[in-house]
XYZ file of C-alpha atoms in Angstrom:
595
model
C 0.000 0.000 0.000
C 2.548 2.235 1.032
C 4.483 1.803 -2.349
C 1.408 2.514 -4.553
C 0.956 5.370 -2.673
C 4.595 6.968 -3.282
C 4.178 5.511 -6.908
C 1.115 7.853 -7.126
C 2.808 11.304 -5.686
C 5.567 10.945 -8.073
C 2.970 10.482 -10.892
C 0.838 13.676 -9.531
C 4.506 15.516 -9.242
C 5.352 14.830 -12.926
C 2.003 16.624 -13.254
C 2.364 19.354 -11.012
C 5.914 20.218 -11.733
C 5.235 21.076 -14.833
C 2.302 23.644 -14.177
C 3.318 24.512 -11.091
C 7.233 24.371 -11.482
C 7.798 26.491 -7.892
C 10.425 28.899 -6.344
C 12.888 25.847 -6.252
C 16.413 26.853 -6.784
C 18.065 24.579 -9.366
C 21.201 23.762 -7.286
C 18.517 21.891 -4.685
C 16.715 20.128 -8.066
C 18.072 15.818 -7.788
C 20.005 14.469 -11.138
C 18.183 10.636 -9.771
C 15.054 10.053 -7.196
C 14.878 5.854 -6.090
C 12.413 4.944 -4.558
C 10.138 1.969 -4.391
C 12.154 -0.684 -2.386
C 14.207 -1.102 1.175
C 16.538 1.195 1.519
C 19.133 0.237 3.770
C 21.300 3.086 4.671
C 23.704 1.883 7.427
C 23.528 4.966 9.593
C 22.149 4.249 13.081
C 20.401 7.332 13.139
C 18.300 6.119 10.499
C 18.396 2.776 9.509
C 16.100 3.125 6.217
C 14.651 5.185 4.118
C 11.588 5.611 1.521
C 13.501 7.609 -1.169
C 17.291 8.602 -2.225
C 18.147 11.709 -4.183
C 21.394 11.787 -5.983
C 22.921 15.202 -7.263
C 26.174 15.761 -8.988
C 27.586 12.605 -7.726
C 26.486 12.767 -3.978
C 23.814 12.164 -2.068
C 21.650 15.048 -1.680
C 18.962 13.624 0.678
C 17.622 10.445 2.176
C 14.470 9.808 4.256
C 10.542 10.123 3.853
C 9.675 10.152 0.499
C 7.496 13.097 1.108
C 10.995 14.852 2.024
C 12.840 13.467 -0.759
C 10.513 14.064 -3.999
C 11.389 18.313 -2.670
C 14.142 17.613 -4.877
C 12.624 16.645 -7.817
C 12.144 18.276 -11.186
C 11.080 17.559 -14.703
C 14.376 16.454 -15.902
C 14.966 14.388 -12.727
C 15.086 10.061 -13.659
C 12.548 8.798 -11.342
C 14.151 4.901 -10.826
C 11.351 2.529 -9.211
C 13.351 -0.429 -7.441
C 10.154 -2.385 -7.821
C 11.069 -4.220 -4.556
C 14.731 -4.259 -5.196
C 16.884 -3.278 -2.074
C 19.114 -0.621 -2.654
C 22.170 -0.095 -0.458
C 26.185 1.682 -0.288
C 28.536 0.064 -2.738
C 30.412 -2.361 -1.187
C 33.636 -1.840 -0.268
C 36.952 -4.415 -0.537
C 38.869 -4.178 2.641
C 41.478 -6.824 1.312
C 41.533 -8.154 -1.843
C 44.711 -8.005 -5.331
C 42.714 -6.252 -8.186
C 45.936 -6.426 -10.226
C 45.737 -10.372 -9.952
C 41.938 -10.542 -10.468
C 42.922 -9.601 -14.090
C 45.900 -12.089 -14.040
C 43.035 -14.317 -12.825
C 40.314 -13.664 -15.839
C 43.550 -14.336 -18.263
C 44.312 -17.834 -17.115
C 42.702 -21.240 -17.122
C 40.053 -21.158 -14.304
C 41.560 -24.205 -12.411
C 39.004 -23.700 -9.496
C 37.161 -26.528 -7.833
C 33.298 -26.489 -8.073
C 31.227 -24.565 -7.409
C 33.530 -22.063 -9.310
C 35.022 -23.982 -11.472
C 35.624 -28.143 -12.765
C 39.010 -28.418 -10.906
C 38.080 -31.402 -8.712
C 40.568 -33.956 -10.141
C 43.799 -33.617 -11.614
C 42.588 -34.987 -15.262
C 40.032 -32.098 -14.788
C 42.702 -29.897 -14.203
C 44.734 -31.043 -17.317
C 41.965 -30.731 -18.790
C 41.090 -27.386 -18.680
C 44.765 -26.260 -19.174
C 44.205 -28.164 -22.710
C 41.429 -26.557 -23.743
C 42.841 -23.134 -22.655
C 45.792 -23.974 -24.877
C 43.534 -24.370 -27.425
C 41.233 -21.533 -27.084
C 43.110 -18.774 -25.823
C 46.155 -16.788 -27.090
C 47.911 -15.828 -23.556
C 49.797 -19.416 -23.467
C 51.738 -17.398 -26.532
C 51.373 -14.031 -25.443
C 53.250 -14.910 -22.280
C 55.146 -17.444 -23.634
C 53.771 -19.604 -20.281
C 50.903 -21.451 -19.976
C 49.245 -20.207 -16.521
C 46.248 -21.848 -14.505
C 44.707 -20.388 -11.563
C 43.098 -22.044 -8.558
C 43.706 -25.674 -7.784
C 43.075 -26.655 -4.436
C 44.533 -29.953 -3.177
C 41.875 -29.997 -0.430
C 39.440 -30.311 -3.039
C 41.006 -33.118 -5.586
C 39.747 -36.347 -5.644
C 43.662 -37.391 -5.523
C 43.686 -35.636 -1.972
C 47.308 -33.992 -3.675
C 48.760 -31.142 -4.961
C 49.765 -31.944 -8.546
C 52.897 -32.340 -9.776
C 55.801 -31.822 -12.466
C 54.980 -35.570 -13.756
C 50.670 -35.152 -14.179
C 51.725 -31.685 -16.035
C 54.355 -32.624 -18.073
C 51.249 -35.094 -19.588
C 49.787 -31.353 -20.999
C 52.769 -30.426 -22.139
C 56.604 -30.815 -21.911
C 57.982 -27.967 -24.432
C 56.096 -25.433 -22.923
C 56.388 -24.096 -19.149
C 53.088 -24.380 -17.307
C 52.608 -22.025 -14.599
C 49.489 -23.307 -11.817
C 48.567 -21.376 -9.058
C 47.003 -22.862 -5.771
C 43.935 -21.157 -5.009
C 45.385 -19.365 -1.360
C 48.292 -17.856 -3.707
C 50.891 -18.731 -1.799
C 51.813 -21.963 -3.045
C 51.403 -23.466 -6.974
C 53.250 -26.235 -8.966
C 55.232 -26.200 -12.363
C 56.100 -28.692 -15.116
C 59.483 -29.868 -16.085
C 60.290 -27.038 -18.544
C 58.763 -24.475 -16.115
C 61.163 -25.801 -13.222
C 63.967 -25.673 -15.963
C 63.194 -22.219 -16.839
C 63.275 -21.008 -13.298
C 66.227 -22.753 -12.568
C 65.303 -24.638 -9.923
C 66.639 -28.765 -9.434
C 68.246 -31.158 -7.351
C 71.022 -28.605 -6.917
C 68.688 -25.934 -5.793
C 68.882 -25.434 -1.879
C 65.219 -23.774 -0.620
C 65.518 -20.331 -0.223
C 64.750 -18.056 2.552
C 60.934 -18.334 3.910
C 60.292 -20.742 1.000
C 60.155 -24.421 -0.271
C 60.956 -26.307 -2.963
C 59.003 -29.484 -2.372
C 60.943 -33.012 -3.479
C 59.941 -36.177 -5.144
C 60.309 -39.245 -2.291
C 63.819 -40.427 -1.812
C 64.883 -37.792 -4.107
C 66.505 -33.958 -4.399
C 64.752 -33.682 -7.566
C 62.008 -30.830 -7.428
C 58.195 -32.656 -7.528
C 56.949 -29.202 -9.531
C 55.007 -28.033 -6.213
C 56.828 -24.428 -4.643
C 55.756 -22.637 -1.790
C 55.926 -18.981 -0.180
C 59.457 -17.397 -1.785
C 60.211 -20.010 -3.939
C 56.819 -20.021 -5.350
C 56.785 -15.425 -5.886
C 60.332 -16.402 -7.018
C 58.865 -18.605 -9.892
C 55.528 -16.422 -10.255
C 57.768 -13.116 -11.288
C 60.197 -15.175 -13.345
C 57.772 -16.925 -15.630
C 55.641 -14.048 -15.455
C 58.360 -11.519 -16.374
C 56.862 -10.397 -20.137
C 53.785 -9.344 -18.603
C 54.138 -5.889 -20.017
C 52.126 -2.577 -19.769
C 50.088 -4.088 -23.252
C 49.081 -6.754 -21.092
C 49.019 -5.291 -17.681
C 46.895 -2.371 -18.054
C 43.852 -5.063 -19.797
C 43.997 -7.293 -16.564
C 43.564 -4.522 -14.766
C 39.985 -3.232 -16.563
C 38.973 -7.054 -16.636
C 39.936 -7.583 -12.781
C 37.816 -3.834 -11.908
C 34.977 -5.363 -14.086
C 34.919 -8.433 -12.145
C 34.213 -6.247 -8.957
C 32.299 -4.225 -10.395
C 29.858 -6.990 -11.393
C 29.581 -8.264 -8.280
C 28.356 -4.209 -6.638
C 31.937 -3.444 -5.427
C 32.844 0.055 -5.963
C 35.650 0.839 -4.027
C 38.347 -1.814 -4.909
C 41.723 -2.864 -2.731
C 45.292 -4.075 -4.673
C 46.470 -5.285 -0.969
C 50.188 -6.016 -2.188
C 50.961 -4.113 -5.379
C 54.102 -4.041 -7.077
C 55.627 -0.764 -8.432
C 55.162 -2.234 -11.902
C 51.933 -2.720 -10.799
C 51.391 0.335 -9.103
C 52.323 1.841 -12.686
C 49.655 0.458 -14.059
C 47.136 1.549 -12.628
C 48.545 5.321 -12.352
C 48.678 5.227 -16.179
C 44.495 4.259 -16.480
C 43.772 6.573 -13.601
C 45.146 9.064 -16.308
C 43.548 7.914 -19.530
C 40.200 7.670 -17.584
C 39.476 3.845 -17.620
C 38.925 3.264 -13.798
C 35.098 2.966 -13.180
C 35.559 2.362 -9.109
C 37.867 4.098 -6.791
C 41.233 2.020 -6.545
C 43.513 1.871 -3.458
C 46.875 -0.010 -3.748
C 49.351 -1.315 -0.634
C 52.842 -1.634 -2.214
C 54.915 -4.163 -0.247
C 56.587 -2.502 2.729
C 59.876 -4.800 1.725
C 59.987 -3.320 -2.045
C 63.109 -0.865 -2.334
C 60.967 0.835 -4.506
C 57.845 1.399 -2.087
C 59.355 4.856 -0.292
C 59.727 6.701 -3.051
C 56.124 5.936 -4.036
C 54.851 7.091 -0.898
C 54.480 10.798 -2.025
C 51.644 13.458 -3.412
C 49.662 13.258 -5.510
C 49.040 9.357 -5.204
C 49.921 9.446 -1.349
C 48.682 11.647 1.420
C 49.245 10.108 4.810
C 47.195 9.191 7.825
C 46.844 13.149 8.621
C 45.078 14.271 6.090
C 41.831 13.173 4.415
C 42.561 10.281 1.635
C 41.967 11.790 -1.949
C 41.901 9.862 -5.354
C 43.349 11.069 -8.343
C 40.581 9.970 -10.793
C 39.982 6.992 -9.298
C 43.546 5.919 -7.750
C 45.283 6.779 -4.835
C 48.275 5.013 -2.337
C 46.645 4.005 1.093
C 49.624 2.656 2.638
C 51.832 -0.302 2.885
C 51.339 -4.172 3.404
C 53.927 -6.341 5.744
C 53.440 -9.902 5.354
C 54.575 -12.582 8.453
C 53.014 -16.044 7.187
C 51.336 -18.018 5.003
C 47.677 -19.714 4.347
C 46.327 -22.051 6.806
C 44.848 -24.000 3.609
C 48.592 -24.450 1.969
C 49.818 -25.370 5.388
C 52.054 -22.420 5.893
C 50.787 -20.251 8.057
C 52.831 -20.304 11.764
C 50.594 -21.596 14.341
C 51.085 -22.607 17.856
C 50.484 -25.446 18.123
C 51.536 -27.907 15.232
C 48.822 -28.730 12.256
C 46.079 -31.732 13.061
C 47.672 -33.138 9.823
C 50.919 -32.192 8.658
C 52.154 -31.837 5.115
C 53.723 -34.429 3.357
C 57.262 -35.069 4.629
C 56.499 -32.733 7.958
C 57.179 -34.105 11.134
C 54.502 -34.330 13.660
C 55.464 -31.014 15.469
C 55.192 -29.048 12.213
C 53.522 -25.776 13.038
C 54.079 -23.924 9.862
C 56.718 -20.719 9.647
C 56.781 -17.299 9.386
C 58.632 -15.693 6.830
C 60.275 -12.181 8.489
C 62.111 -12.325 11.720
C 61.008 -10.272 14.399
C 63.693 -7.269 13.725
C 62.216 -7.292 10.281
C 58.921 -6.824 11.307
C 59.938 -4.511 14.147
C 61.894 -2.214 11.386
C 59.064 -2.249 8.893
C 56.769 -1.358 11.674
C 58.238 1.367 13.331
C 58.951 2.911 9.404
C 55.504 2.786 9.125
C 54.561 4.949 12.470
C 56.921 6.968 11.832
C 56.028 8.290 8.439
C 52.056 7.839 8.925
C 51.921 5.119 6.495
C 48.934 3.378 7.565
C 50.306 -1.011 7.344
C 48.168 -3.780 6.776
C 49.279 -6.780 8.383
C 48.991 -10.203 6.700
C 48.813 -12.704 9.938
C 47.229 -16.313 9.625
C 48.268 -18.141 11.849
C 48.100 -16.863 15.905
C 51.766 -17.311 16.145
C 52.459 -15.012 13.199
C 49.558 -12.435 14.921
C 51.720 -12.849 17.885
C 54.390 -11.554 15.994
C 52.444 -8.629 15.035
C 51.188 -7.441 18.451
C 54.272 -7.746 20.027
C 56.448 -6.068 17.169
C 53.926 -3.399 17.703
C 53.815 -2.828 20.851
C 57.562 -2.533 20.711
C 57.322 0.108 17.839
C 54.462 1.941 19.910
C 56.528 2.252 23.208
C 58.938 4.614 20.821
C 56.768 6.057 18.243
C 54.565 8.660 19.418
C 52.214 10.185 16.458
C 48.951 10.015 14.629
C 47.283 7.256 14.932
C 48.016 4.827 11.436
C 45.172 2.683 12.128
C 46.951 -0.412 11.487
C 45.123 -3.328 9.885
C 45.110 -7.366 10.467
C 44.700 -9.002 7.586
C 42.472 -12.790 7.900
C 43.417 -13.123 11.263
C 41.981 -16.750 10.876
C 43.216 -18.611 13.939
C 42.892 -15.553 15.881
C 42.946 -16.489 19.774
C 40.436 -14.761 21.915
C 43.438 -13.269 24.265
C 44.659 -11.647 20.965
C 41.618 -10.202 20.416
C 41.550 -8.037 23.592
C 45.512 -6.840 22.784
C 44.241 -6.127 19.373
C 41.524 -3.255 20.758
C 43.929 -2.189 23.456
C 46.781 -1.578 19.997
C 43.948 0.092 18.065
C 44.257 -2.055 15.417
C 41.277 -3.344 12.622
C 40.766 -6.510 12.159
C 39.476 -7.846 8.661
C 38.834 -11.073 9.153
C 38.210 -14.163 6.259
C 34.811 -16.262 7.212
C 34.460 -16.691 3.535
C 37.244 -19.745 4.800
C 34.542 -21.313 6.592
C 32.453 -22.259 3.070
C 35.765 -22.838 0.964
C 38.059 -24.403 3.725
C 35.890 -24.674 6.361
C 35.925 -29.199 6.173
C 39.301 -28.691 5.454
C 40.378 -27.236 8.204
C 38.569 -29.389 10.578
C 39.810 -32.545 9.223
C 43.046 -32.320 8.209
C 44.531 -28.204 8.932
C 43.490 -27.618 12.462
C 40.995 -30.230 13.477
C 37.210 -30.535 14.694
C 38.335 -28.269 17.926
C 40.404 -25.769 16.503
C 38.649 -25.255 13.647
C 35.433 -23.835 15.186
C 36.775 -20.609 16.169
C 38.440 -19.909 12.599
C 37.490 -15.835 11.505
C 35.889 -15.412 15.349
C 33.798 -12.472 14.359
C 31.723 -13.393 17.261
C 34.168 -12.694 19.689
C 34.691 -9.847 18.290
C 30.847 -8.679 18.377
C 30.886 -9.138 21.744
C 33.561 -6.413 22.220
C 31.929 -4.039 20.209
C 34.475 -4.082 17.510
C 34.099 -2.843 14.250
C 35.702 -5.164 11.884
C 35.512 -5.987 8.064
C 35.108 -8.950 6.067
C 37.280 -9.592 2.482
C 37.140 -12.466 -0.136
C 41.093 -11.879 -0.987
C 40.452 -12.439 -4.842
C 41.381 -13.935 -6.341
C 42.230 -16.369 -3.661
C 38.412 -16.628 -4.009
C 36.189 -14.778 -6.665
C 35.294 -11.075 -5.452
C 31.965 -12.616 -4.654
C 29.825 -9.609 -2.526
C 27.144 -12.370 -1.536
C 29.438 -14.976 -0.523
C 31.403 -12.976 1.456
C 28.110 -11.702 3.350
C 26.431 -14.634 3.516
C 29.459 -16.790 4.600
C 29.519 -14.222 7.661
C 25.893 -15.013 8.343
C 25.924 -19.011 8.270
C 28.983 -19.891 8.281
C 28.375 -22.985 6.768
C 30.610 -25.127 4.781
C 30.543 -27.098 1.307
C 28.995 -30.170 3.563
C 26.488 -27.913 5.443
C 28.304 -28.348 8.512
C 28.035 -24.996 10.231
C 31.136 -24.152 11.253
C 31.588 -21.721 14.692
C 28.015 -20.899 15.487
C 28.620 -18.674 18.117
C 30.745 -16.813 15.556
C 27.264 -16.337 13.406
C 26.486 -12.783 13.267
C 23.109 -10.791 12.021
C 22.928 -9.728 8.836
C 23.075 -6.138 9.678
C 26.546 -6.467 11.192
C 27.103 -8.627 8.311
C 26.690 -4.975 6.055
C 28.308 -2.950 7.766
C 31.105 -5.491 7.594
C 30.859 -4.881 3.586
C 30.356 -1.203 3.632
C 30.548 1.547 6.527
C 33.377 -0.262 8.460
C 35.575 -1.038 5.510
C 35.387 2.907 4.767
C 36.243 3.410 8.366
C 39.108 1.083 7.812
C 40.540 3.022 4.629
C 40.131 6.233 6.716
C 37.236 7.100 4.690
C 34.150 7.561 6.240
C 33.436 10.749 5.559
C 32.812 10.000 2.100
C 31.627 6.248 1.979
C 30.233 3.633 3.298
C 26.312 4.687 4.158
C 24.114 6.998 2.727
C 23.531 10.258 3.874
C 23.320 13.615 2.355
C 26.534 14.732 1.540
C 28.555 11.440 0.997
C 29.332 10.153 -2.417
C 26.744 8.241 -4.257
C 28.327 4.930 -4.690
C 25.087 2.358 -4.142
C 24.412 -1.452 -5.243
C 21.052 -2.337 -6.050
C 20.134 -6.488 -4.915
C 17.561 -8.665 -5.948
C 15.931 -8.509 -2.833
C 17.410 -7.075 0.983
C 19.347 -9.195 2.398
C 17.652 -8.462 6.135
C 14.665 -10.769 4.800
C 14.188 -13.216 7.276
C 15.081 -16.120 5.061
C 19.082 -15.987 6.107
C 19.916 -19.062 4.723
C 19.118 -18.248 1.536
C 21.580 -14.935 1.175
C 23.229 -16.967 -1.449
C 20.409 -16.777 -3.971
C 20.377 -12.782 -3.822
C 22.121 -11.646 -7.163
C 23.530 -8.097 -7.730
C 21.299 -6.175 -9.995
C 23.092 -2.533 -10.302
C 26.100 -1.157 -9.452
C 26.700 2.909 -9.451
C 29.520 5.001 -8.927
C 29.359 8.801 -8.266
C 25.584 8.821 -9.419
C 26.794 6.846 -12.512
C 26.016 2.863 -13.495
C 29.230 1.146 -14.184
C 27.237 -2.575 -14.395
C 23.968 -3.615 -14.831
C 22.627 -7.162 -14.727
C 22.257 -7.796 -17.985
C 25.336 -6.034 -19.770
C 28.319 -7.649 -21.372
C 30.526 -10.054 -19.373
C 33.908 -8.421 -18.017
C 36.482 -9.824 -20.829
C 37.816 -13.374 -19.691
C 41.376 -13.296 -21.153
C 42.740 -9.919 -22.239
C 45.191 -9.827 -24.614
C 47.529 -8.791 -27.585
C 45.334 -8.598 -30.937
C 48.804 -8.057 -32.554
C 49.671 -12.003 -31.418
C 46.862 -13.668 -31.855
C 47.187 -16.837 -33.287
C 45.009 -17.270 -36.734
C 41.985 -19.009 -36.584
């Protein structure tokens, strides 16, 4: 009733305005009016709305529709939601745009539901047909697969040189486990990189051997796996770069993201995106976090793409510097993260005690830290495993007790096996946690039969814990670890359940409010941004997604089925159910291969 009703005002204003136009100055007159569905605005002072206004970008008002349609005029679109729920663009606290688009380019090695990578002959495969069908094998001169996830293959193994060598042995194949910090090569690809019997591991890596043998089995982990990534992957050039880029941003786009993290960009990468912030191309607002490690990273750290954590963050058309990103440890899923207490199942080859490893020593982490309070560089912190989040808190506490200054906001990154002691040291250190409960439908049987165990396990991503301290937080998908999938994320927080159904953690279940403001206004609070994003009021930008339906139905369970409908930046729709796909594998026309 109350919808036909608002439907029938706007009709009588179309009439009205244009007899009875008013003394209505045009400065106050709305560019959009929605109106016709939930509203969901995230601001406690007024949790929804009837109506939206959107002027030059922002939002000019939000409220009672009778408030709302002041603002309207003749020329003013009038955009019925017919039930659809309309909400702030999501925002990515932690996620790698850059290797989104590396993502889209390669053969989609992912196990179901996102892929047909549950067996090894699947994954072979796939890499076949993406020989066969696509012309980045050639552009790169590699052939590169994305995603395979041991936990998930019927073989219950990573892959190896041998099953790879089977797709091919005079080209180097490149495949990438799905947590990104582990993957496994072919012979050529090994011979390329240089790495065999001879080979000792390096420094906070592994070179994994074949039983009773030196000989490398083709699977790399940590440094010796970024050591083969950026070898094999050396003639991605700007031609190449700059498409991944637009395909990765479409990818989030499509899913109602519209401000979009690169959570451990290269300079090369870094100059990418500077170079389409320039010529225009960036839909979304991009925020990059070069390595704190990279020699190159200080000299980055500098106007116009930097501003640090005392003054207000500002894009330059669509791009700006937010900081930098340490990293102390691995994935729990690989088996590399640096727990506690040793892994319910170690790898392969482990001994019983194995409890993973970090990867900088605590001077390291101490230096990088105290650099970072020192020049207001706001630092994400990648910390899996609580021995590696030990690392963190203690490192910063040290670098606190010396560094007096504005406060950097300093962010833990997954935080999965997050002990409830840490949590309390993490609000007394004023640091944000974004946390990973999108591991709990992935990983989530993993990890409680073979990573961490049935105990264990149920406290993985404790956002619970977390609720109860009245902690914001944030909640990421890490893409492409997993796809940049909004609704996953969110309803992942909610249920917590896992490919079995098993619900994993149900204290750790949180509503589906919290679950929002996990996905919007605390994500801008993270990024120092606020002011400008993240709910909608009058006066903040106009960055919305438009669902299928609100997810604050009752049916909570069923968050999966909502689809994103709309997603607009600035006032301005940059996807729409509906439009052309983002652009799977980006390439050089120049070297494409005739049909």
């Amino acid at each position: 009733m109350k919808q036909h009703l608002l439907a029938t005002a706007v009709a009588m204003g179309s009439a009205l305005s244009a007899i009875f136009p008013g003394p209505v100055r045009a400065s106050s007159f709305a560019d959009t009016i929605y109106f016709g569905g939930p509203i969901l605005t995230m601001n406690d002072a007024q949790p929804t709305a009837e109506a939206l206004a959107v002027a030059n970008g922002e939002i000019m008002s939000v409220g009672a529709s009778s408030d709302v349609l002041t603002h309207r005029s003749p020329s003013t679109r009038m955009i019925d939601l017919e039930g659809k729920a309309l909400l702030p663009g999501f925002i990515d606290p932690h996620g790698h745009v850059s290797l989104v688009g590396l993502q889209a380019a390669s053969a989609n090695l992912l196990p179901a539901p996102d892929g047909q990578g549950n067996s090894i002959a699947a994954l072979n495969e796939t890499l076949c047909r993406h020989m066969e069908d696509s012309s980045m094998p050639e552009d790169l001169g590699v052939v590169v697969g994305f995603g395979y996830d041991d936990s998930q293959l019927s073989e219950g193994r990573h892959p190896t040189r041998r099953d790879f060598d089977e797709v091919a042995r005079d080209m180097p194949i490149l495949t990438i486990h799905q947590s990104f910090h582990l993957g496994s090569l072919n012979s050529k690809a090994l011979e390329i990189v240089g790495f065999n019997a001879d080979t000792p591991d390096p420094p906070g890596g592994k070179i994994w051997r074949e039983p009773d043998s030196q000989e490398p089995s083709g699977v790399v982990e940590e440094a010796a796996f970024f050591y083969a990534l950026s070898t094999l992957l050396a003639g991605v050039g700007p031609d190449l770069a700059q498409p991944m880029l637009i395909a990765g941003q479409d990818l989030y786009l499509s899913y109602g993201y519209t401000t979009i993290q690169d959570g451990r960009a290269s300079a090369a990468q870094i100059a990418v995106a500077k170079t389409a912030a320039r010529d225009k191309l960036l839909k979304a607002d991009i925020v990059a976090y070069p390595d704190v490690f990279d020699p190159a990273t200080p000299a980055l750290m500098a106007p116009p793409w930097f501003r640090d954590v005392s003054q207000p963050p500002e894009y330059v058309s669509g791009f700006r510097i937010g900081g930098v990103k340490l990293t102390l440890d691995g994935s729990p899923q690989g088996k590399t993260a640096w727990l506690t207490r040793p892994y319910f199942k170690p790898p392969a080859g482990e001994d019983p005690d194995y409890a993973g490893h970090g990867v900088v020593s605590d001077e390291q982490a101490l230096a990088a830290i105290t650099m970072a309070l020192r020049n207001r560089w706001q630092i994400l912190i990648h910390a899996n495993g609580d021995r590696a989040i030990d690392q963190m808190l203690d490192r910063l506490q040290e670098a606190q007790s010396v560094v007096e200054g504005d406060d950097v906001r300093p962010v833990l990154i997954h935080g999965q096996t997050l002990r409830e002691d840490q949590v309390d040291r993490l609000k007394d250190l004023g640091v944000f946690p974004s946390l990973f409960p999108m591991h709990t439908f992935y990983w989530g049987d993993w990890h409680r039969q073979s990573v961490l165990g049935p105990q264990r396990a149920e406290n993985i991503s404790p956002t619970g814990w977390l609720v109860q301290r009245e902690m914001m937080f944030s909640t990421h998908h890490d893409a492409p670890v997993a796809l940049p999938n909004s609704i996953r994320v969110m309803s992942s927080t909610v249920n917590r359940t896992t490919r079995s159904g098993y619900v994993l953690g149900r204290p750790h279940r949180v509503a589906p409010s919290v679950a929002l403001k996990a996905m919007t206004l605390w994500p801008a609070h993270q990024h120092f941004e606020a002011a400008r994003k993240g709910s909608l009021e009058a006066g903040k930008l106009a960055d919305l997604v438009i669902l299928s339906r609100s997810p604050l139905d009752q049916n909570t369970p069923r968050i999966d089925d909502i689809k994103v409908v709309e997603t607009i930046k600035e006032g301005k729709t940059v996807y729409q159910v509906g439009s052309p796909p983002p652009p799977r594998a980006p390439c050089m026309p120049s070297r494409r291969r005739a049909p």
